[in-house]
Amino acid sequence: MYVGQYEPVNIPDCGKLHIQKNGYVYWSNASKWDNKKKRSIDNRVSIGKVIPEQPGMMYPNKKYFDIFGVEQGKKETKSRRMIDMLNNLNIENFRGIRELSIKDMRRIVLLSGNNNVGKSSVLEAVFFMMDHLSPDSFTRMNAFRGLSFPTNGTALWEPLFYQMNPDNAIRIQAKRQEDTLTLSYTKDENYIPALNGGIPKNVAGSFQSSAKRNYTLRFEFNVEGSVDYSETGHYSANENGILREIAGDNGDKQLVQLTYTSFVNNNFVRTDQAILDRMGKAEINGEKERLIGFLNRIDPTINDIVTLSINGMPQLYVNTNKKLLPIQFSGDGINKLLYIILSIMDAENGILLVDEIDTGFHYSMYSDLWKIISAVSREYNCQVIATTHSYESIMGAIEGLKDCPEDFSFYRIGYDKDKLKSYRSSYDLLKSALHSDMEVR
């Protein structure tokens, strides 16, 4: 679904409307005769994009309000200070992590360590915390690893537990400013769904039967600090899907605002529809010129990026030196950089998680990559947490972030005997270590 800068409005019923296949709405109030083309030409202008889930509604852009009146319904933006930035993180029994603490995180966080040490799991834990209310949160978490588990039982969530054992209770705790958020999942063999709502008896019976045969998953979410909030309930799963029940009157409470969080890995970068949607949002919000300016730091020949429909299939094209080419021909580096920039813009006042951030980039681009990430994340008030195991990428971060060292924190994750630990380095400490040829990966 397309999400714009303004609240939804009704699609206008005056003037001439032209709705393209990709959903953009164009409006014209007059036409004129073109002597060369020997036909009438409308003075079309883009005013927004339709919302497929809400027939007759669209997300407007600023031009809509210029034509039809004063700006109304503009979404409130948060303060430019990092009110939602994560400072500390504690993880227990999640994926391959038995226990891990990460403290004093800054606006840009870089995680390093050996393969299979748990770097990706840290990113997934943050996303799971912020996305846990989504009914498909378990499916989405497994999709990050390219896993496809059946949705008809406990196999849906067991890959998230340490050693895939639900007897190891998951606990994720995050500190953001004055708030402490805690999410936990425990196996519950005694709970049977009540199902007093409007669920068909045969479906209700199947959930109760599966709970008796297997078990349900008890969850608890608490917030302490600027607001106090608690939520408990259970998940049940069988061939009919997954059921989420909230205990007591928690459903009537106003949920604390969770930080918008987006996840990027190489699987998602290669999803054409995802990049088209985010490019559409940037364009309708008037951010395309700014986006191209960031890309020019890597490739100054880029003049424009447009969406063209060929045989009914929309595709991004890049204009380099007045020649249009499919964006894929620009190489993996430009494609991934474009997706990262768009993702930061999309996650304004939120968190962007990037797994293996250096994949697809030539080492000579690393310094510029981090300069761009720093500039875009600062402008859009976004915390970026990324993983790498590239020495050159770490060196590039030191060079690229030299103008804002206070915004950077680096962590090497590794084992001390049998205990997993995070070893924090500030910008200055990491710089000194690299110049002393110390191993930091």
mmCIF file of N, CA, C and O in Angstrom, residues 255-301:
data_model
loop_
_atom_site.group_PDB
_atom_site.id
_atom_site.type_symbol
_atom_site.label_atom_id
_atom_site.label_comp_id
_atom_site.label_asym_id
_atom_site.label_seq_id
_atom_site.Cartn_x
_atom_site.Cartn_y
_atom_site.Cartn_z
ATOM 1 N N LEU A 255 -2.402 1.507 22.692
ATOM 2 C CA LEU A 255 -1.059 0.949 22.574
ATOM 3 C C LEU A 255 -0.020 2.049 22.435
ATOM 4 O O LEU A 255 -0.233 3.029 21.722
ATOM 5 N N VAL A 256 1.114 1.875 23.102
ATOM 6 C CA VAL A 256 2.212 2.812 22.972
ATOM 7 C C VAL A 256 2.703 2.819 21.525
ATOM 8 O O VAL A 256 2.665 1.801 20.837
ATOM 9 N N GLN A 257 3.104 3.981 21.052
ATOM 10 C CA GLN A 257 3.570 4.106 19.670
ATOM 11 C C GLN A 257 4.907 3.393 19.507
ATOM 12 O O GLN A 257 5.893 3.723 20.159
ATOM 13 N N LEU A 258 4.942 2.385 18.631
ATOM 14 C CA LEU A 258 6.187 1.673 18.352
ATOM 15 C C LEU A 258 6.929 2.359 17.212
ATOM 16 O O LEU A 258 6.317 2.976 16.339
ATOM 17 N N THR A 259 8.244 2.249 17.243
ATOM 18 C CA THR A 259 9.067 2.883 16.228
ATOM 19 C C THR A 259 8.921 2.160 14.896
ATOM 20 O O THR A 259 9.065 0.942 14.832
ATOM 21 N N TYR A 260 8.639 2.914 13.827
ATOM 22 C CA TYR A 260 8.565 2.296 12.507
ATOM 23 C C TYR A 260 9.942 1.730 12.164
ATOM 24 O O TYR A 260 10.959 2.417 12.244
ATOM 25 N N THR A 261 9.969 0.464 11.784
ATOM 26 C CA THR A 261 11.226 -0.233 11.532
ATOM 27 C C THR A 261 11.147 -0.985 10.213
ATOM 28 O O THR A 261 10.158 -1.662 9.938
ATOM 29 N N SER A 262 12.203 -0.852 9.400
ATOM 30 C CA SER A 262 12.254 -1.511 8.093
ATOM 31 C C SER A 262 13.507 -2.362 8.017
ATOM 32 O O SER A 262 14.541 -2.024 8.603
ATOM 33 N N PHE A 263 13.395 -3.488 7.298
ATOM 34 C CA PHE A 263 14.489 -4.452 7.209
ATOM 35 C C PHE A 263 14.921 -4.589 5.750
ATOM 36 O O PHE A 263 14.076 -4.734 4.862
ATOM 37 N N VAL A 264 16.229 -4.554 5.515
ATOM 38 C CA VAL A 264 16.774 -4.676 4.163
ATOM 39 C C VAL A 264 17.836 -5.767 4.159
ATOM 40 O O VAL A 264 18.754 -5.745 4.972
ATOM 41 N N ASN A 265 17.664 -6.723 3.260
ATOM 42 C CA ASN A 265 18.768 -7.630 2.943
ATOM 43 C C ASN A 265 18.765 -7.858 1.444
ATOM 44 O O ASN A 265 17.954 -7.285 0.720
ATOM 45 N N ASN A 266 19.672 -8.671 0.965
ATOM 46 C CA ASN A 266 19.822 -8.800 -0.483
ATOM 47 C C ASN A 266 18.595 -9.403 -1.150
ATOM 48 O O ASN A 266 18.316 -9.136 -2.320
ATOM 49 N N ASN A 267 17.812 -10.203 -0.426
ATOM 50 C CA ASN A 267 16.588 -10.763 -0.996
ATOM 51 C C ASN A 267 15.593 -9.662 -1.334
ATOM 52 O O ASN A 267 14.912 -9.708 -2.358
ATOM 53 N N PHE A 268 15.494 -8.641 -0.466
ATOM 54 C CA PHE A 268 14.516 -7.587 -0.677
ATOM 55 C C PHE A 268 14.991 -6.574 -1.708
ATOM 56 O O PHE A 268 14.179 -5.982 -2.414
ATOM 57 N N VAL A 269 16.281 -6.348 -1.794
ATOM 58 C CA VAL A 269 16.809 -5.407 -2.775
ATOM 59 C C VAL A 269 16.461 -5.863 -4.186
ATOM 60 O O VAL A 269 16.219 -5.049 -5.078
ATOM 61 N N ARG A 270 16.405 -7.153 -4.391
ATOM 62 C CA ARG A 270 16.134 -7.688 -5.722
ATOM 63 C C ARG A 270 14.641 -7.798 -6.026
ATOM 64 O O ARG A 270 14.252 -8.351 -7.047
ATOM 65 N N THR A 271 13.790 -7.321 -5.125
ATOM 66 C CA THR A 271 12.351 -7.340 -5.359
ATOM 67 C C THR A 271 11.943 -6.078 -6.101
ATOM 68 O O THR A 271 11.924 -4.990 -5.528
ATOM 69 N N ASP A 272 11.612 -6.201 -7.397
ATOM 70 C CA ASP A 272 11.321 -5.037 -8.224
ATOM 71 C C ASP A 272 10.152 -4.223 -7.681
ATOM 72 O O ASP A 272 10.181 -2.995 -7.682
ATOM 73 N N GLN A 273 9.084 -4.888 -7.230
ATOM 74 C CA GLN A 273 7.896 -4.175 -6.789
ATOM 75 C C GLN A 273 8.198 -3.301 -5.578
ATOM 76 O O GLN A 273 7.672 -2.190 -5.467
ATOM 77 N N ALA A 274 9.040 -3.790 -4.679
ATOM 78 C CA ALA A 274 9.361 -3.024 -3.480
ATOM 79 C C ALA A 274 10.052 -1.710 -3.838
ATOM 80 O O ALA A 274 9.728 -0.651 -3.299
ATOM 81 N N ILE A 275 11.007 -1.758 -4.763
ATOM 82 C CA ILE A 275 11.728 -0.541 -5.124
ATOM 83 C C ILE A 275 10.842 0.400 -5.941
ATOM 84 O O ILE A 275 10.940 1.629 -5.826
ATOM 85 N N LEU A 276 9.922 -0.153 -6.734
ATOM 86 C CA LEU A 276 8.976 0.689 -7.469
ATOM 87 C C LEU A 276 8.059 1.442 -6.518
ATOM 88 O O LEU A 276 7.797 2.637 -6.691
ATOM 89 N N ASP A 277 7.566 0.746 -5.502
ATOM 90 C CA ASP A 277 6.669 1.390 -4.537
ATOM 91 C C ASP A 277 7.378 2.516 -3.799
ATOM 92 O O ASP A 277 6.820 3.604 -3.609
ATOM 93 N N ARG A 278 8.603 2.270 -3.372
ATOM 94 C CA ARG A 278 9.311 3.296 -2.605
ATOM 95 C C ARG A 278 9.747 4.458 -3.492
ATOM 96 O O ARG A 278 9.772 5.603 -3.055
ATOM 97 N N MET A 279 10.074 4.154 -4.730
ATOM 98 C CA MET A 279 10.391 5.234 -5.661
ATOM 99 C C MET A 279 9.159 6.082 -5.921
ATOM 100 O O MET A 279 9.236 7.312 -6.015
ATOM 101 N N GLY A 280 7.993 5.446 -6.038
ATOM 102 C CA GLY A 280 6.759 6.192 -6.227
ATOM 103 C C GLY A 280 6.467 7.117 -5.067
ATOM 104 O O GLY A 280 6.022 8.263 -5.255
ATOM 105 N N LYS A 281 6.718 6.662 -3.864
ATOM 106 C CA LYS A 281 6.496 7.507 -2.691
ATOM 107 C C LYS A 281 7.425 8.715 -2.696
ATOM 108 O O LYS A 281 6.998 9.842 -2.413
ATOM 109 N N ALA A 282 8.709 8.476 -3.012
ATOM 110 C CA ALA A 282 9.665 9.580 -3.049
ATOM 111 C C ALA A 282 9.276 10.616 -4.096
ATOM 112 O O ALA A 282 9.376 11.824 -3.869
ATOM 113 N N GLU A 283 8.801 10.141 -5.247
ATOM 114 C CA GLU A 283 8.446 11.065 -6.322
ATOM 115 C C GLU A 283 7.219 11.886 -5.974
ATOM 116 O O GLU A 283 7.189 13.099 -6.190
ATOM 117 N N ILE A 284 6.202 11.255 -5.427
ATOM 118 C CA ILE A 284 4.975 11.984 -5.126
ATOM 119 C C ILE A 284 5.170 12.946 -3.957
ATOM 120 O O ILE A 284 4.444 13.926 -3.818
ATOM 121 N N ASN A 285 6.172 12.690 -3.117
ATOM 122 C CA ASN A 285 6.486 13.600 -2.011
ATOM 123 C C ASN A 285 7.487 14.680 -2.415
ATOM 124 O O ASN A 285 7.953 15.441 -1.577
ATOM 125 N N GLY A 286 7.841 14.740 -3.710
ATOM 126 C CA GLY A 286 8.750 15.774 -4.177
ATOM 127 C C GLY A 286 10.185 15.574 -3.745
ATOM 128 O O GLY A 286 10.938 16.551 -3.616
ATOM 129 N N GLU A 287 10.593 14.309 -3.543
ATOM 130 C CA GLU A 287 11.935 14.032 -3.036
ATOM 131 C C GLU A 287 12.872 13.446 -4.091
ATOM 132 O O GLU A 287 14.002 13.081 -3.772
ATOM 133 N N LYS A 288 12.429 13.392 -5.339
ATOM 134 C CA LYS A 288 13.247 12.729 -6.354
ATOM 135 C C LYS A 288 14.540 13.489 -6.624
ATOM 136 O O LYS A 288 15.608 12.877 -6.769
ATOM 137 N N GLU A 289 14.479 14.812 -6.713
ATOM 138 C CA GLU A 289 15.699 15.584 -6.982
ATOM 139 C C GLU A 289 16.722 15.385 -5.876
ATOM 140 O O GLU A 289 17.927 15.272 -6.133
ATOM 141 N N ARG A 290 16.241 15.334 -4.653
ATOM 142 C CA ARG A 290 17.150 15.108 -3.527
ATOM 143 C C ARG A 290 17.776 13.718 -3.630
ATOM 144 O O ARG A 290 18.968 13.531 -3.378
ATOM 145 N N LEU A 291 16.968 12.728 -4.006
ATOM 146 C CA LEU A 291 17.458 11.366 -4.174
ATOM 147 C C LEU A 291 18.542 11.302 -5.251
ATOM 148 O O LEU A 291 19.601 10.697 -5.056
ATOM 149 N N ILE A 292 18.298 11.942 -6.380
ATOM 150 C CA ILE A 292 19.274 11.935 -7.474
ATOM 151 C C ILE A 292 20.564 12.635 -7.038
ATOM 152 O O ILE A 292 21.671 12.224 -7.402
ATOM 153 N N GLY A 293 20.421 13.665 -6.225
ATOM 154 C CA GLY A 293 21.607 14.346 -5.705
ATOM 155 C C GLY A 293 22.489 13.420 -4.887
ATOM 156 O O GLY A 293 23.726 13.470 -4.983
ATOM 157 N N PHE A 294 21.862 12.563 -4.091
ATOM 158 C CA PHE A 294 22.647 11.592 -3.319
ATOM 159 C C PHE A 294 23.329 10.580 -4.239
ATOM 160 O O PHE A 294 24.495 10.237 -4.048
ATOM 161 N N LEU A 295 22.610 10.113 -5.256
ATOM 162 C CA LEU A 295 23.189 9.142 -6.186
ATOM 163 C C LEU A 295 24.338 9.739 -6.986
ATOM 164 O O LEU A 295 25.275 9.029 -7.359
ATOM 165 N N ASN A 296 24.261 11.045 -7.262
ATOM 166 C CA ASN A 296 25.318 11.701 -8.030
ATOM 167 C C ASN A 296 26.671 11.661 -7.325
ATOM 168 O O ASN A 296 27.713 11.816 -7.969
ATOM 169 N N ARG A 297 26.664 11.452 -6.012
ATOM 170 C CA ARG A 297 27.936 11.366 -5.301
ATOM 171 C C ARG A 297 28.698 10.100 -5.698
ATOM 172 O O ARG A 297 29.926 10.036 -5.582
ATOM 173 N N ILE A 298 27.958 9.094 -6.171
ATOM 174 C CA ILE A 298 28.571 7.859 -6.656
ATOM 175 C C ILE A 298 28.714 7.883 -8.169
ATOM 176 O O ILE A 298 29.750 7.503 -8.723
ATOM 177 N N ASP A 299 27.664 8.333 -8.850
ATOM 178 C CA ASP A 299 27.652 8.353 -10.315
ATOM 179 C C ASP A 299 27.104 9.704 -10.793
ATOM 180 O O ASP A 299 25.887 9.891 -10.880
ATOM 181 N N PRO A 300 27.970 10.663 -11.100
ATOM 182 C CA PRO A 300 27.517 12.009 -11.495
ATOM 183 C C PRO A 300 26.816 12.056 -12.843
ATOM 184 O O PRO A 300 26.275 13.101 -13.220
ATOM 185 N N THR A 301 26.806 10.946 -13.596
ATOM 186 C CA THR A 301 26.140 10.953 -14.905
ATOM 187 C C THR A 301 24.635 10.741 -14.802
ATOM 188 O O THR A 301 23.920 10.885 -15.798
#
